[in-house]
CSV table of C-alpha atoms in Angstrom, one decimal:
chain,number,residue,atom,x,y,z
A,1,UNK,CA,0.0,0.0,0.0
A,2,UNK,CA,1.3,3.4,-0.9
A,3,UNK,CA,1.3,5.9,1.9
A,4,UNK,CA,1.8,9.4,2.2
A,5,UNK,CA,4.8,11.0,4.4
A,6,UNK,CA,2.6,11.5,7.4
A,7,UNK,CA,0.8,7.7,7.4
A,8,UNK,CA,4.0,6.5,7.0
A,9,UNK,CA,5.4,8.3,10.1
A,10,UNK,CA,2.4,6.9,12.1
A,11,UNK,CA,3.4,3.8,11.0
A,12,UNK,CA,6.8,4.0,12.1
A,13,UNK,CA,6.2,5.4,15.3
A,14,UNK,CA,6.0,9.0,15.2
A,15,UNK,CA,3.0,9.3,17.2
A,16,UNK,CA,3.9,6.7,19.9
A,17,UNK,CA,3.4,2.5,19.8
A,18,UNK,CA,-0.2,2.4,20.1
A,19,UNK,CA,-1.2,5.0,17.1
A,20,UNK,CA,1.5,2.6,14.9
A,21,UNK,CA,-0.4,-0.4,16.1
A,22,UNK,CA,-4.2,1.5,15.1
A,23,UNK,CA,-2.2,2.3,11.3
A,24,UNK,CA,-0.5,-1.3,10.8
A,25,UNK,CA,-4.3,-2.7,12.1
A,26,UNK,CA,-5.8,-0.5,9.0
A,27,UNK,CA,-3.0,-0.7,6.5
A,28,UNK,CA,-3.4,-4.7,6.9
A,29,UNK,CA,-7.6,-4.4,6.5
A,30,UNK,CA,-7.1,-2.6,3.6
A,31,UNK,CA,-4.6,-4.9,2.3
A,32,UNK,CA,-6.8,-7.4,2.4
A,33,UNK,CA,-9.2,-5.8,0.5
A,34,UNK,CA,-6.7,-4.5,-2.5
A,35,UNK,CA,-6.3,-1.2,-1.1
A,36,UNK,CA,-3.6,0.7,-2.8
A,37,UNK,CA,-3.8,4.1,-0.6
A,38,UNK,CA,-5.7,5.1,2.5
A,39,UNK,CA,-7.4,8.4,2.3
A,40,UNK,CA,-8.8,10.7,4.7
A,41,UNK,CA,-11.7,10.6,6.6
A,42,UNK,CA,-13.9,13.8,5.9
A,43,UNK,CA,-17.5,13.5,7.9
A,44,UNK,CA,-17.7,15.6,10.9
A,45,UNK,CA,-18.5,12.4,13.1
A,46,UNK,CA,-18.0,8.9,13.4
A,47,UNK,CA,-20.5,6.1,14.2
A,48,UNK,CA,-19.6,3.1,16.4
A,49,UNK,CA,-21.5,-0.3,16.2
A,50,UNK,CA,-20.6,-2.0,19.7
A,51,UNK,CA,-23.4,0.1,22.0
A,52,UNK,CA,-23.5,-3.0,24.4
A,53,UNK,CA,-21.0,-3.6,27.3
A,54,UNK,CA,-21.2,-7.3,27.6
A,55,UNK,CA,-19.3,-8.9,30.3
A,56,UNK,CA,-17.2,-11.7,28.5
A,57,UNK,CA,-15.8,-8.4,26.0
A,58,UNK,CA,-12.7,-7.5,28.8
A,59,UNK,CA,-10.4,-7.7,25.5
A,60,UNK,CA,-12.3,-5.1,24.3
A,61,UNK,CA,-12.3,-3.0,27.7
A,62,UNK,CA,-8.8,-3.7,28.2
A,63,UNK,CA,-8.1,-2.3,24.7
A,64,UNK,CA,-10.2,0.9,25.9
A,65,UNK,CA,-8.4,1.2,28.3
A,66,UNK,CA,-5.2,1.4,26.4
A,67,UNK,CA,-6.1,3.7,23.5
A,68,UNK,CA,-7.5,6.1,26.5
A,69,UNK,CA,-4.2,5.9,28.6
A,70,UNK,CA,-2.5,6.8,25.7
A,71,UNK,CA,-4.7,9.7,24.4
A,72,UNK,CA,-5.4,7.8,21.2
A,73,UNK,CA,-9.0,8.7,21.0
A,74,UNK,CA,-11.1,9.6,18.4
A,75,UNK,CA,-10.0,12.8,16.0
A,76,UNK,CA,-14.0,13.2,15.3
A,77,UNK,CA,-17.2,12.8,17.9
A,78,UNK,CA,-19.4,9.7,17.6
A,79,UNK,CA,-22.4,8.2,18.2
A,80,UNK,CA,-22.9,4.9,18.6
A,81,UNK,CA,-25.9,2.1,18.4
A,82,UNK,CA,-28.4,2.0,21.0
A,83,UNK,CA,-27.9,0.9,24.9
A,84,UNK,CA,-29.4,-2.8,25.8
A,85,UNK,CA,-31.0,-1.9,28.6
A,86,UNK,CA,-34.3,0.1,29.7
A,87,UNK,CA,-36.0,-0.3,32.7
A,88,UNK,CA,-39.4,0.3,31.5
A,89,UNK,CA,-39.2,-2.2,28.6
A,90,UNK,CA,-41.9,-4.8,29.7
A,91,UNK,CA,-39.5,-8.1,31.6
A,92,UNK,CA,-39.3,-9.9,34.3
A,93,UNK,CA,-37.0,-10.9,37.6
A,94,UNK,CA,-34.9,-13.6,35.7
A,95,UNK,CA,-34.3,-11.9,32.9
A,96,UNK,CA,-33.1,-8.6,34.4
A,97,UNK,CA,-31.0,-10.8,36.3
A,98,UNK,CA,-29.4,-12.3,33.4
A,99,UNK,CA,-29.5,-8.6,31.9
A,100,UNK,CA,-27.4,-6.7,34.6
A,101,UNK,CA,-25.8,-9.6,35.9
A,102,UNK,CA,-24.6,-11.7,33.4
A,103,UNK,CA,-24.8,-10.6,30.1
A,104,UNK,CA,-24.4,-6.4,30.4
A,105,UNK,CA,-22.6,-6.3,33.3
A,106,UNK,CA,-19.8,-4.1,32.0
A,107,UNK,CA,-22.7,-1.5,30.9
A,108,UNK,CA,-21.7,1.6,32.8
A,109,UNK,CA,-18.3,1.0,32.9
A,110,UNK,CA,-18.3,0.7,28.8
A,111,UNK,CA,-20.3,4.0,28.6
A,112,UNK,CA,-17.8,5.7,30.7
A,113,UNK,CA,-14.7,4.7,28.6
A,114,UNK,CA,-17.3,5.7,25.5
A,115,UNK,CA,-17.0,9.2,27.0
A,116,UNK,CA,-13.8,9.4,27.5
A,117,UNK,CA,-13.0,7.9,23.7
A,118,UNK,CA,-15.1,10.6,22.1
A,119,UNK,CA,-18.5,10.0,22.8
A,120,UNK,CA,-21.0,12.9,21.1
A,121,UNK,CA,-23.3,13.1,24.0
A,122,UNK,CA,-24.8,11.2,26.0
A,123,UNK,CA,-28.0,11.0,24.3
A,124,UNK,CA,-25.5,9.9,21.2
A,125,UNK,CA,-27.1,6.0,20.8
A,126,UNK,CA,-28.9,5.5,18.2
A,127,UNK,CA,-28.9,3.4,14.4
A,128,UNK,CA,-30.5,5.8,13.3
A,129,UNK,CA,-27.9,8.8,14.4
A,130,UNK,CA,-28.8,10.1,10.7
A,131,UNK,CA,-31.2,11.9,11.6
A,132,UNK,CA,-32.1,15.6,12.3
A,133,UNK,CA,-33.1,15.0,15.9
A,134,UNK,CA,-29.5,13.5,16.6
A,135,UNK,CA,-26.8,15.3,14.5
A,136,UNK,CA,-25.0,13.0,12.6
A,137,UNK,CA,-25.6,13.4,8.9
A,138,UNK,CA,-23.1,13.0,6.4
A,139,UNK,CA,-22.7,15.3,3.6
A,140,UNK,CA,-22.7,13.6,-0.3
A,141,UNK,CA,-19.5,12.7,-0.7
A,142,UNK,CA,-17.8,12.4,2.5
A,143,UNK,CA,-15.8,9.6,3.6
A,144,UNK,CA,-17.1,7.9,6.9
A,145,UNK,CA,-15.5,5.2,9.2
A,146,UNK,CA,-18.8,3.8,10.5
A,147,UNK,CA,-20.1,0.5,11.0
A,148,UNK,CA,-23.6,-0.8,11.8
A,149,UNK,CA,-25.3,-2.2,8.5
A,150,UNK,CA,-28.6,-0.3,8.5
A,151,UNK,CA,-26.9,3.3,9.2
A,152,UNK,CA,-23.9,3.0,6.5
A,153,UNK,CA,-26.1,1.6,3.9
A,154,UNK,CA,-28.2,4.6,4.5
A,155,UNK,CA,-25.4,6.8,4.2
A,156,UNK,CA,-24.7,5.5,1.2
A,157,UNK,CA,-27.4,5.2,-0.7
A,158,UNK,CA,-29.5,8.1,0.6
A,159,UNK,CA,-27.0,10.6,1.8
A,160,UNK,CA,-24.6,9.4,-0.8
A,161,UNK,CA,-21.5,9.5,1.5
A,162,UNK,CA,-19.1,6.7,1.3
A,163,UNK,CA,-18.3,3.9,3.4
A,164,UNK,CA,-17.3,0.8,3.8
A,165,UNK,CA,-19.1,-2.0,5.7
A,166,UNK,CA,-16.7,-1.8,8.9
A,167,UNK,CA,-16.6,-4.2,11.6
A,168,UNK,CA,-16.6,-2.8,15.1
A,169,UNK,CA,-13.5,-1.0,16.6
A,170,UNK,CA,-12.4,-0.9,12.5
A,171,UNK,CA,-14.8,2.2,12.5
A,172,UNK,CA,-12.9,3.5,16.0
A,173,UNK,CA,-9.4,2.8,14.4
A,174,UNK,CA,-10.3,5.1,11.2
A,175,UNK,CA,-11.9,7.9,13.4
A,176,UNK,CA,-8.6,8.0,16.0
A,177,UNK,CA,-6.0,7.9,13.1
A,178,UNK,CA,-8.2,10.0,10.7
A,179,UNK,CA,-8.0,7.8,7.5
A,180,UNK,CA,-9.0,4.4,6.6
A,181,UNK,CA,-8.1,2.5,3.0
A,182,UNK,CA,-9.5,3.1,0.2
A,183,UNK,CA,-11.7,0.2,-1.4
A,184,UNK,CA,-14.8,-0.9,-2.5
A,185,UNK,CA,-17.6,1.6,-1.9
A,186,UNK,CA,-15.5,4.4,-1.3
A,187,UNK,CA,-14.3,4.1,-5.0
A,188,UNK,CA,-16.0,4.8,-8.2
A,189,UNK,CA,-15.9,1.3,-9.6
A,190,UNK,CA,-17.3,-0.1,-6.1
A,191,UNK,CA,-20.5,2.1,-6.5
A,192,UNK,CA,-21.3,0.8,-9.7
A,193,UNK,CA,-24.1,-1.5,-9.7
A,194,UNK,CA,-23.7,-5.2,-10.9
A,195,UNK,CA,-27.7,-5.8,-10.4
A,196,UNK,CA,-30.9,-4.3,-12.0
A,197,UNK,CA,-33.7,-4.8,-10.2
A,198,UNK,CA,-36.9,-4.2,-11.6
A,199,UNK,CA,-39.9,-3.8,-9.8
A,200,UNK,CA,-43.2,-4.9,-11.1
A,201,UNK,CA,-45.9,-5.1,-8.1
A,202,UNK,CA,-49.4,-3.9,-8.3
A,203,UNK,CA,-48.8,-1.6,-5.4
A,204,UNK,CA,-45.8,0.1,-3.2
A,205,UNK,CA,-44.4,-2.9,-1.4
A,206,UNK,CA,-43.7,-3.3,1.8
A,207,UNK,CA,-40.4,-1.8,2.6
A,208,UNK,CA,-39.0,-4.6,4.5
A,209,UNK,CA,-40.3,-7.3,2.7
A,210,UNK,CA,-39.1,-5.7,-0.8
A,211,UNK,CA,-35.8,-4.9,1.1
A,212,UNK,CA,-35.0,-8.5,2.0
A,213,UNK,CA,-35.8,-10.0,-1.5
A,214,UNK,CA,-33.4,-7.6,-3.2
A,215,UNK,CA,-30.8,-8.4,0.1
A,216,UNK,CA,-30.8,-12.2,-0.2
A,217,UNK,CA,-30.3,-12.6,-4.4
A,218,UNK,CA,-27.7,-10.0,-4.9
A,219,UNK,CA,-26.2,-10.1,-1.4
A,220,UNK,CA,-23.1,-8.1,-0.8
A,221,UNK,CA,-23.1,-6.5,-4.4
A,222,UNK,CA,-24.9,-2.9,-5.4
A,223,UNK,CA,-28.7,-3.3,-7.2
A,224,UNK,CA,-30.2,-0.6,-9.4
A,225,UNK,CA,-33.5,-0.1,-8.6
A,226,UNK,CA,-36.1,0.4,-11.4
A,227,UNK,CA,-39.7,1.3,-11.0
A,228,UNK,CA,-39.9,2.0,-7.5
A,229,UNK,CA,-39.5,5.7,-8.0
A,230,UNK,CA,-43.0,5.5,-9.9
A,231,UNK,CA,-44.7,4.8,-6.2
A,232,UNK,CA,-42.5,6.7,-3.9
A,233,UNK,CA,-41.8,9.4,-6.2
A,234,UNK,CA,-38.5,11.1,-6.6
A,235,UNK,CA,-38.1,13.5,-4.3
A,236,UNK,CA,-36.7,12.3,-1.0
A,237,UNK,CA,-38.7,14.4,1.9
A,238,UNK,CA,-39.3,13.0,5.3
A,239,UNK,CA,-41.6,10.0,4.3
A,240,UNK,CA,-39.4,8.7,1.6
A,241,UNK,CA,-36.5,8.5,4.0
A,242,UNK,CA,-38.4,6.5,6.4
A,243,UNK,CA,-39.4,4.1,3.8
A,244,UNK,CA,-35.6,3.9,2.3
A,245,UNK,CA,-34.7,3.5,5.9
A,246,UNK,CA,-36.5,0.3,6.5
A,247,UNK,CA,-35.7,-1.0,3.5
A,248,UNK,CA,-31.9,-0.6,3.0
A,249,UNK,CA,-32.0,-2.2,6.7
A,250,UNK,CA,-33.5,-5.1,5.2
A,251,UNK,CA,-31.4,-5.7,2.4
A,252,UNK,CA,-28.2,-4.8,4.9
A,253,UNK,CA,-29.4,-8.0,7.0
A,254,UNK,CA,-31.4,-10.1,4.8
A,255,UNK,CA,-28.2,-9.6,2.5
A,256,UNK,CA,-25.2,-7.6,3.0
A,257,UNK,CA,-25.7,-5.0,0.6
A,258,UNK,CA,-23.8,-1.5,1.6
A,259,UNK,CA,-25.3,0.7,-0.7
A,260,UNK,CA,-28.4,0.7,-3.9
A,261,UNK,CA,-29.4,3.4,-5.9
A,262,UNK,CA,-32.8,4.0,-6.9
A,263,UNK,CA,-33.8,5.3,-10.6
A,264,UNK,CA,-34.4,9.2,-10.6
A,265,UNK,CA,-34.5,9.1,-6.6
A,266,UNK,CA,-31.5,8.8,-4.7
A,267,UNK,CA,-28.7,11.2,-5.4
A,268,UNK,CA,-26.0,9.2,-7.6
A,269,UNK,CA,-29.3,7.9,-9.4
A,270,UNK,CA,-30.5,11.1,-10.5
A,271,UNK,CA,-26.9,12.6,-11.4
A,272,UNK,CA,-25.6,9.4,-13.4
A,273,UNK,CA,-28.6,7.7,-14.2
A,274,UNK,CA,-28.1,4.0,-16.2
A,275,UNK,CA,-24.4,4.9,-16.7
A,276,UNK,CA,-24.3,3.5,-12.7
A,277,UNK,CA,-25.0,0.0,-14.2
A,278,UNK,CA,-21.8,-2.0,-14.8
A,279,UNK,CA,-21.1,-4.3,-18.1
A,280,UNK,CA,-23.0,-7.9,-17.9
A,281,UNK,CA,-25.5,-6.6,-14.8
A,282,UNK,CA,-27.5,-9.6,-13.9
A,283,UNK,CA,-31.5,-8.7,-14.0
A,284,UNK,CA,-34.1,-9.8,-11.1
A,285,UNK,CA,-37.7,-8.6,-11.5
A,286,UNK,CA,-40.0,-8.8,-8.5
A,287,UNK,CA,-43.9,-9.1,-8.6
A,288,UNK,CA,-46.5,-9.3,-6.2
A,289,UNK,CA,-46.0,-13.3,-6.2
A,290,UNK,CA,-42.3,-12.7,-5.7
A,291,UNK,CA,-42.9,-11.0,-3.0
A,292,UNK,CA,-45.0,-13.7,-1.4
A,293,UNK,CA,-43.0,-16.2,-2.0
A,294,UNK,CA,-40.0,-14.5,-0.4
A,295,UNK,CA,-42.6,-13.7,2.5
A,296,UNK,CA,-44.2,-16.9,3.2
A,297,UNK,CA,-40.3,-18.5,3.2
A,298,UNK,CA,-39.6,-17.3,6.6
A,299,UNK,CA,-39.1,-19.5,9.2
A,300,UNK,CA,-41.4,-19.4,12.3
A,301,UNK,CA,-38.5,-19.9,15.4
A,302,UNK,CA,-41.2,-20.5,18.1
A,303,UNK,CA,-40.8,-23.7,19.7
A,304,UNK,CA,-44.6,-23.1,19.4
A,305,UNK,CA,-45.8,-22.3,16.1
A,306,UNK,CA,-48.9,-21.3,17.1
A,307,UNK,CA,-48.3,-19.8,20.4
A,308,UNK,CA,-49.8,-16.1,20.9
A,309,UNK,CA,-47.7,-13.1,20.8
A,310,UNK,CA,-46.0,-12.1,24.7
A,311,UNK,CA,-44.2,-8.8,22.8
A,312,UNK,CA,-44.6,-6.7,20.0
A,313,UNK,CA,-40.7,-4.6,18.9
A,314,UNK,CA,-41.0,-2.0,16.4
A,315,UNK,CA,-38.3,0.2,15.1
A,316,UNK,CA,-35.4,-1.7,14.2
A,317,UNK,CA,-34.2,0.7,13.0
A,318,UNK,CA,-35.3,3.4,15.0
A,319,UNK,CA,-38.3,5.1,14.3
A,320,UNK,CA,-38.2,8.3,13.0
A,321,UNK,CA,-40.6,11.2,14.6
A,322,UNK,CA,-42.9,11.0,11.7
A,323,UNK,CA,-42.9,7.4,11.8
A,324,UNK,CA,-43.8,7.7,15.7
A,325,UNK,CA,-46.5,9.8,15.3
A,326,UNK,CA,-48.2,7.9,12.7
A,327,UNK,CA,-48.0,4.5,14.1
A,328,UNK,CA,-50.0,6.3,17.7
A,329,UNK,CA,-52.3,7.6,15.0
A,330,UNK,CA,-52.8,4.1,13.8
A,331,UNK,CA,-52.9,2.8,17.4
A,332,UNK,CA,-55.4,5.0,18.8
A,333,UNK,CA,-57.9,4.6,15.9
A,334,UNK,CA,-57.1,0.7,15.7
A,335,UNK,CA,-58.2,0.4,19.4
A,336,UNK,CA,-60.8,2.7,18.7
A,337,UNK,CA,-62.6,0.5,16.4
A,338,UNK,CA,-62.5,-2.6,18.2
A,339,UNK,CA,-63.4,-0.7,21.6
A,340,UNK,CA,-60.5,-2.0,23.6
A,341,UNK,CA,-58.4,0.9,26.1
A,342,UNK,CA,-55.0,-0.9,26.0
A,343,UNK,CA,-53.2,-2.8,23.2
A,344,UNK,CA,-53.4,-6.3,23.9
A,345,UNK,CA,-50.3,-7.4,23.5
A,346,UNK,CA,-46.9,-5.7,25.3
A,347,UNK,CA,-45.6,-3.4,22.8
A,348,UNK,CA,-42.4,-1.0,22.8
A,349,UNK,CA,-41.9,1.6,20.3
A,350,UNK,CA,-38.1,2.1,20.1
A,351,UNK,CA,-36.4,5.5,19.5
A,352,UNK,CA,-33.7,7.8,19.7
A,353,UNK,CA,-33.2,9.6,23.2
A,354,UNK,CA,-33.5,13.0,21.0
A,355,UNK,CA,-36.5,11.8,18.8
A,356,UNK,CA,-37.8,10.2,21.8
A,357,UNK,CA,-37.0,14.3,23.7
A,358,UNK,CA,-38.7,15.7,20.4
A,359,UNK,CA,-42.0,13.5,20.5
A,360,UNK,CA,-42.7,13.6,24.2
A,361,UNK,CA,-43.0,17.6,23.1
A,362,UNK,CA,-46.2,16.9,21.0
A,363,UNK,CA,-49.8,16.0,22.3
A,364,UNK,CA,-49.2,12.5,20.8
A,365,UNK,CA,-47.5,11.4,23.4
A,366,UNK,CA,-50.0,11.4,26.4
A,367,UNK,CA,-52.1,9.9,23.2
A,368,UNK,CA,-49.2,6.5,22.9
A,369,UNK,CA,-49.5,6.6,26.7
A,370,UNK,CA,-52.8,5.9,26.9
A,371,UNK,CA,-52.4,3.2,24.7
A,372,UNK,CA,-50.0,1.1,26.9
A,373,UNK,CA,-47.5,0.9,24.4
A,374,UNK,CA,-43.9,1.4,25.9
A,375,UNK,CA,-42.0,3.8,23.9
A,376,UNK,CA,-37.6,3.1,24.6
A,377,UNK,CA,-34.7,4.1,23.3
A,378,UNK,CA,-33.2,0.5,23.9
A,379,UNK,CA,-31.7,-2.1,20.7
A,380,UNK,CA,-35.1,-4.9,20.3
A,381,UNK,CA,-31.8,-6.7,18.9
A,382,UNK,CA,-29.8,-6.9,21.9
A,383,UNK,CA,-32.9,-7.1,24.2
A,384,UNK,CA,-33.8,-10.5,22.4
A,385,UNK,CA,-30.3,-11.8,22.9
A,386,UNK,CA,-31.1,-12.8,26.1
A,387,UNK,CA,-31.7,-16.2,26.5
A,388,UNK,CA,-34.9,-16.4,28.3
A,389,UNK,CA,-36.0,-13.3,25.8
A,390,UNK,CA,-35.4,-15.8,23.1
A,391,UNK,CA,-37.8,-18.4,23.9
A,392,UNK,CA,-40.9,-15.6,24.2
A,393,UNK,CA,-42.9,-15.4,21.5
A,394,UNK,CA,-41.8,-12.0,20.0
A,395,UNK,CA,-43.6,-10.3,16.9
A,396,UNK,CA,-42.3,-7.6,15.1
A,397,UNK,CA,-41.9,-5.8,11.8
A,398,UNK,CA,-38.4,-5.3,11.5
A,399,UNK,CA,-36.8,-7.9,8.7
A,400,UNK,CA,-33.6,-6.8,10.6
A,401,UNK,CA,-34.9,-8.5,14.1
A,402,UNK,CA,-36.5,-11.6,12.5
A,403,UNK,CA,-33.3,-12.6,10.6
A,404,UNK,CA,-30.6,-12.0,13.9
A,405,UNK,CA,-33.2,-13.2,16.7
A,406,UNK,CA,-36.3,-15.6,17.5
A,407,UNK,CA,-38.3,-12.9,16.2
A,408,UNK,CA,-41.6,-13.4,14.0
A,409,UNK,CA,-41.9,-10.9,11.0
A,410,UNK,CA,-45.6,-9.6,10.6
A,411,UNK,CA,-46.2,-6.5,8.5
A,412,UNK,CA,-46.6,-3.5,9.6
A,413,UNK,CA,-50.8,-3.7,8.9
A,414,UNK,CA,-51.0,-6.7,10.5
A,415,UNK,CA,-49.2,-5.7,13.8
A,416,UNK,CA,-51.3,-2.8,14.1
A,417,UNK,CA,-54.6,-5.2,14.0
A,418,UNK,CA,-53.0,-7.9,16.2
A,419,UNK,CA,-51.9,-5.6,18.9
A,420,UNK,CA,-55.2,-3.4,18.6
A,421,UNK,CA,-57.2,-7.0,18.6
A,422,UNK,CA,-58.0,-6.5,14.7
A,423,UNK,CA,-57.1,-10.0,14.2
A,424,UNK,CA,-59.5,-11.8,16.4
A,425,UNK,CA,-56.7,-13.9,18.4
């Protein structure tokens, strides 16, 4: 790899042992990828993926520890994903013990050496730290070191910043040194898309469902979208960005895609058009039946099938503020029409801590309350890593949770009738 004089110096030393050890750890990455040069990094902050401070990480801590004692911490703020842990988040005896006990028992003690590392605020945990509410949102073209699927492929495609599909402490490497190598979808050639994906359904499909098709045929390469732009139109206001949201977090864990374009929508889409499309692109076209059949392939994880629903996750990703307010909208007037007070099923809305601060500002919120649905800023993903989580009967509408838990994917209508008793269960 070809260096410039002042990543060379790190490399050697010049900035002490442990700042050589972050560059050789980046160089080698990058090697490993066919970097030729490492370039560097231009957003204003960094995102961090490990959120959760798990007892059995101490090589992790230790490291934090090091880098800290050093002063090797991060050139540029960050947020990271969201905390495990909530209090009100419906539970139980056993498995708060096995939450603060067992699995998170390094919680606080992470958060403080999060702090200390470069932490944006305190409020900083979120997926979604893209949005307004929270601070974090890369300009077109800059170069990132982030890592958590959902939130770099957003960045990506939406945004059209560039980044790489880090693993965790990666991302913390290139935001304390300031560069990280230059490969795949920071380049040109990366961004070029070796699918076409035409869509062909009768209506605007469900973002997740849509999401995940895409994600599991073309899997880590880049799809261009065709036809979707005719339903969501192509201008990308707050609506739009939800839906995009949801669904690059569905082909991000369904598949491993890092960044689609979307004809005459998203922004390398509308300046380059077809010339995105490399020679020999393979074609998929999804229907309606398509979409079914990719649907009715998931696999129910219950150890009973036809047990009934103990908890209800959505936002995984976060939900945006718009998104909040229109599923208590859809809550209200579903229990409305079927004359229950409560939604009969334990639910929790998850959120950022600053879209959470931004909502409980508006008269919707005494309206959720009233509900009984739990709004959190907690991860549904790390909550269902418990154990004894695991074994509940969990229902959600995040492709993301169904594919890395015991989760069972519902869409988003037929959430809101089974937790407002539409469904007759």
């Amino acid at each position: 790899m070809e260096l410039t004089k002042e990543q060379q110096q790190i490399l050697d030393g010049a900035q002490g042992e442990t700042m050589a050890k972050i560059m050789k750890t980046l160089v080698m990455y990058g090697t490993t990828f066919g970097a030729e040069k490492m370039v560097p990094v231009t957003g204003k902050m960094g995102h961090l993926v490990t959120s959760f401070g798990l007892g059995v990480m101490k090589p992790v801590y230790a490291l934090m520890d090091k880098l800290i004692a050093e002063g090797a911490v991060s050139k540029q703020k960050f947020t990271v994903d969201p905390k495990p842990l909530d209090k009100n988040v419906p539970s139980d005896f056993l498995k708060n013990l096995v939450f603060n006990k067992f699995m998170y028992s390094a919680q606080d003690s992470y958060d403080a050496q999060l702090e200390k590392l470069g932490l944006a605020s305190k409020d900083g945990y979120s997926c979604t730290c893209y949005l307004d509410e929270i601070g974090n949102k890369p300009e077109k073209g800059d170069v990132l070191s982030w890592a958590e699927s959902s939130a770099v492929v957003y960045a990506n495609s939406v945004l059209g910043a560039r980044c790489n599909r880090n693993s965790g402490i990666i991302e913390l490497f290139g935001s304390i040194v300031g560069y990280v190598p230059y490969f795949g979808l920071l380049t040109d050639e990366g961004r070029k898309a070796t699918w076409v994906v035409e869509v062909k359904t009768s209506k605007l499909p469900e973002a997740q469902v849509l999401g995940s098709a895409i994600g599991m045929k073309v899997m880590e390469d880049v799809p261009y979208i065709k036809g979707l732009s005719e339903m969501l139109g192509t201008q990308l206001n707050d609506a739009v960005c939800a839906y995009l949201k949801d669904f690059g977090a569905a082909t991000a864990s369904n598949g491993a895609v890092g960044l689609y374009h979307i004809d005459n929508l998203t922004p390398e889409a509308k300046e380059q058009g077809p010339a995105l499309i490399a020679e020999n692109a393979r074609t998929y076209v999804i229907d309606d039946a398509e979409l079914e059949r990719v649907k009715a392939g998931y696999p129910v994880m219950w150890k009973d099938p036809d047990a009934k629903p103990k908890l209800c996750f959505v936002g995984c990703p976060h939900l945006t503020l718009a998104q909040l307010k229109e599923w208590t909208e859809n809550v209200a007037a579903g229990l409305k029409r079927t004359g229950l007070k409560k939604v009969k099923i334990p639910t929790v809305f998850t959120a950022a801590p600053a879209v959470i601060e931004a909502f409980n500002k508006l008269p919707e919120a005494e309206t959720l309350k009233n509900t009984g649905v739990v709004l959190s800023y907690i991860c549904p993903l790390m909550y269902m890593n418990n154990p004894l989580a695991g074994k509940m009967p969990v229902i959600t509408n995040s492709n993301k949770l169904r594919t890395y838990t015991t989760g069972r994917y519902y869409t988003s209508s037929e959430i809101l009738d089974i937790i407002t008793g539409g469904d007759r269960q």
